[in-house]
Amino acid sequence: MNFIELFSSINSSWVTFFIAMLPIAELRVAIPVAIEIYKLNPWWVFFVSIIGNMVPVTIILLLVPKIHNWLLKQKVIGKMFDYFLTRAENKFKNDFNKWGLVGLAIFVGIPLPMTGVWTGALAAFVFNIPFKKSWPTIFAGVIIAGIAVLLITLFAGASLRWLFGI
């Protein structure tokens, strides 16, 4: 069985869930794929994508504080981890200094590359934002991004179908 056969044999809701978990793709890719390719119900897609997007947040926020010193000591992984922490800090520093937790929600909520939950969760770690504050703040940003991507997908899909008759 090749990769495409394996991928196409998985339930489309699970595919949506797993795409939403992926760095860079997140729900920004999961929602359009699920609605336009799999033809799933937009509200179901929104729900599944939000949950899938929050899984890595929970893991990062709970696990990274416990293992970051060990990770930094590893040759290859340590360099990558340090790179991602530095990048998260540099991307989010101005927003955090100016806006605090609201800045974190806005940062995560802007549906652009490198502003998603992975970077937001690492930024929360770098700025020592406790789990009880960072998780709901990132969740709010995910809801904002999810609504934006859902509306863009629905509008763009309807517009393209109207324009090109597809």
XYZ file of C-alpha atoms in Angstrom:
166
model
C 0.000 0.000 0.000
C 1.486 3.344 -1.012
C 1.142 6.608 0.905
C -1.760 7.932 -1.173
C -3.761 4.719 -0.757
C -3.105 4.765 2.978
C -4.033 8.446 3.265
C -7.228 8.033 1.241
C -8.337 5.049 3.323
C -8.452 7.089 6.553
C -11.736 8.653 7.634
C -11.879 12.262 6.392
C -12.693 13.619 9.868
C -9.521 12.000 11.223
C -7.502 13.426 8.332
C -8.893 16.869 9.183
C -7.998 16.364 12.856
C -4.422 15.313 12.041
C -3.852 18.103 9.500
C -4.957 20.608 12.163
C -2.263 19.201 14.472
C 0.574 19.698 11.972
C 2.956 22.634 12.316
C 2.578 25.247 9.580
C -0.598 23.598 8.163
C -2.750 23.678 11.313
C -6.399 24.598 10.841
C -5.396 27.054 8.129
C -5.069 24.035 5.815
C -7.367 21.569 7.597
C -10.533 23.649 7.193
C -10.252 24.341 3.431
C -9.203 20.743 2.693
C -12.065 19.268 4.707
C -14.703 21.575 3.219
C -13.545 21.763 -0.399
C -12.016 18.316 -0.929
C -13.844 16.078 1.540
C -17.110 18.075 1.380
C -17.613 17.837 5.144
C -20.097 19.958 7.081
C -18.419 23.326 7.848
C -19.503 23.337 11.502
C -18.173 19.795 12.022
C -14.930 20.807 10.299
C -14.632 23.853 12.558
C -15.125 21.698 15.687
C -12.708 18.929 14.615
C -10.077 21.450 13.485
C -10.217 23.386 16.757
C -9.735 20.221 18.794
C -6.941 18.988 16.520
C -5.225 22.369 16.662
C -5.295 22.428 20.474
C -3.678 18.986 20.933
C -0.113 20.189 20.231
C -0.721 23.282 22.388
C -1.549 21.119 25.376
C 1.444 18.847 24.778
C 3.865 21.751 24.250
C 2.662 23.731 27.268
C 2.776 20.716 29.588
C 5.839 18.903 28.246
C 8.330 21.576 27.146
C 8.834 23.094 30.628
C 9.736 19.637 31.927
C 12.177 18.647 29.172
C 13.622 21.886 27.770
C 16.965 21.596 29.604
C 17.400 18.033 28.367
C 16.441 19.038 24.814
C 18.981 21.871 24.750
C 21.768 19.402 25.661
C 21.022 17.183 22.641
C 23.240 17.933 19.643
C 20.820 17.978 16.718
C 17.514 18.329 18.551
C 18.978 20.974 20.860
C 20.004 23.220 17.970
C 16.583 22.874 16.335
C 14.791 23.467 19.637
C 16.921 26.538 20.376
C 16.216 27.847 16.860
C 12.439 27.456 17.323
C 12.510 29.064 20.779
C 14.545 32.006 19.498
C 12.273 32.392 16.472
C 9.152 32.279 18.675
C 10.651 34.873 21.002
C 11.640 37.195 18.157
C 8.288 36.868 16.363
C 6.196 37.482 19.465
C 8.342 39.821 21.608
C 6.863 43.114 20.375
C 3.274 41.846 20.592
C 3.789 40.498 24.095
C 5.523 43.626 25.391
C 2.765 45.816 23.963
C -0.368 43.697 24.440
C 0.394 40.894 26.933
C -2.054 37.986 26.794
C -4.303 39.793 24.306
C -1.269 39.962 22.018
C -0.840 36.199 22.302
C -4.484 35.612 21.312
C -4.174 38.015 18.371
C -0.832 36.504 17.321
C -2.324 33.000 17.232
C -5.586 34.279 15.741
C -4.026 35.829 12.646
C -4.286 33.071 10.032
C -0.862 33.571 8.476
C 2.114 31.207 8.297
C 4.279 31.073 11.431
C 1.674 32.736 13.659
C -0.156 29.603 14.730
C -0.421 27.528 17.856
C 3.007 25.913 17.657
C 4.787 29.279 17.671
C 2.261 30.706 20.145
C 2.751 27.827 22.596
C 6.542 28.108 22.354
C 6.255 31.874 22.865
C 4.104 31.260 25.958
C 6.872 29.013 27.287
C 9.630 31.534 26.460
C 7.741 34.340 28.218
C 6.894 32.131 31.216
C 3.144 32.472 30.789
C 1.586 29.853 33.088
C -0.517 27.050 31.589
C -3.703 28.318 33.275
C -3.342 31.623 31.409
C -1.665 30.559 28.179
C -3.956 27.643 27.237
C -7.235 29.621 27.303
C -5.532 32.572 25.602
C -4.224 30.379 22.783
C -7.640 28.697 22.591
C -9.234 32.129 22.049
C -6.740 32.782 19.246
C -7.550 29.417 17.676
C -11.269 30.263 17.723
C -10.508 33.606 16.026
C -8.316 31.930 13.381
C -10.866 29.152 12.892
C -13.707 31.602 12.288
C -11.565 33.642 9.878
C -10.425 30.593 7.892
C -13.939 29.123 7.871
C -15.459 32.352 6.531
C -12.693 32.818 3.953
C -13.077 29.203 2.809
C -16.850 29.430 2.511
C -16.739 32.804 0.745
C -13.862 31.880 -1.582
C -15.392 28.501 -2.417
C -18.796 30.021 -3.184
C -17.194 32.823 -5.210
C -15.097 30.435 -7.307
C -18.076 28.166 -7.947
C -20.151 31.188 -8.991
C -17.409 32.648 -11.209
C -16.338 29.438 -12.911
C -19.443 27.316 -12.561
C -17.617 24.552 -10.705
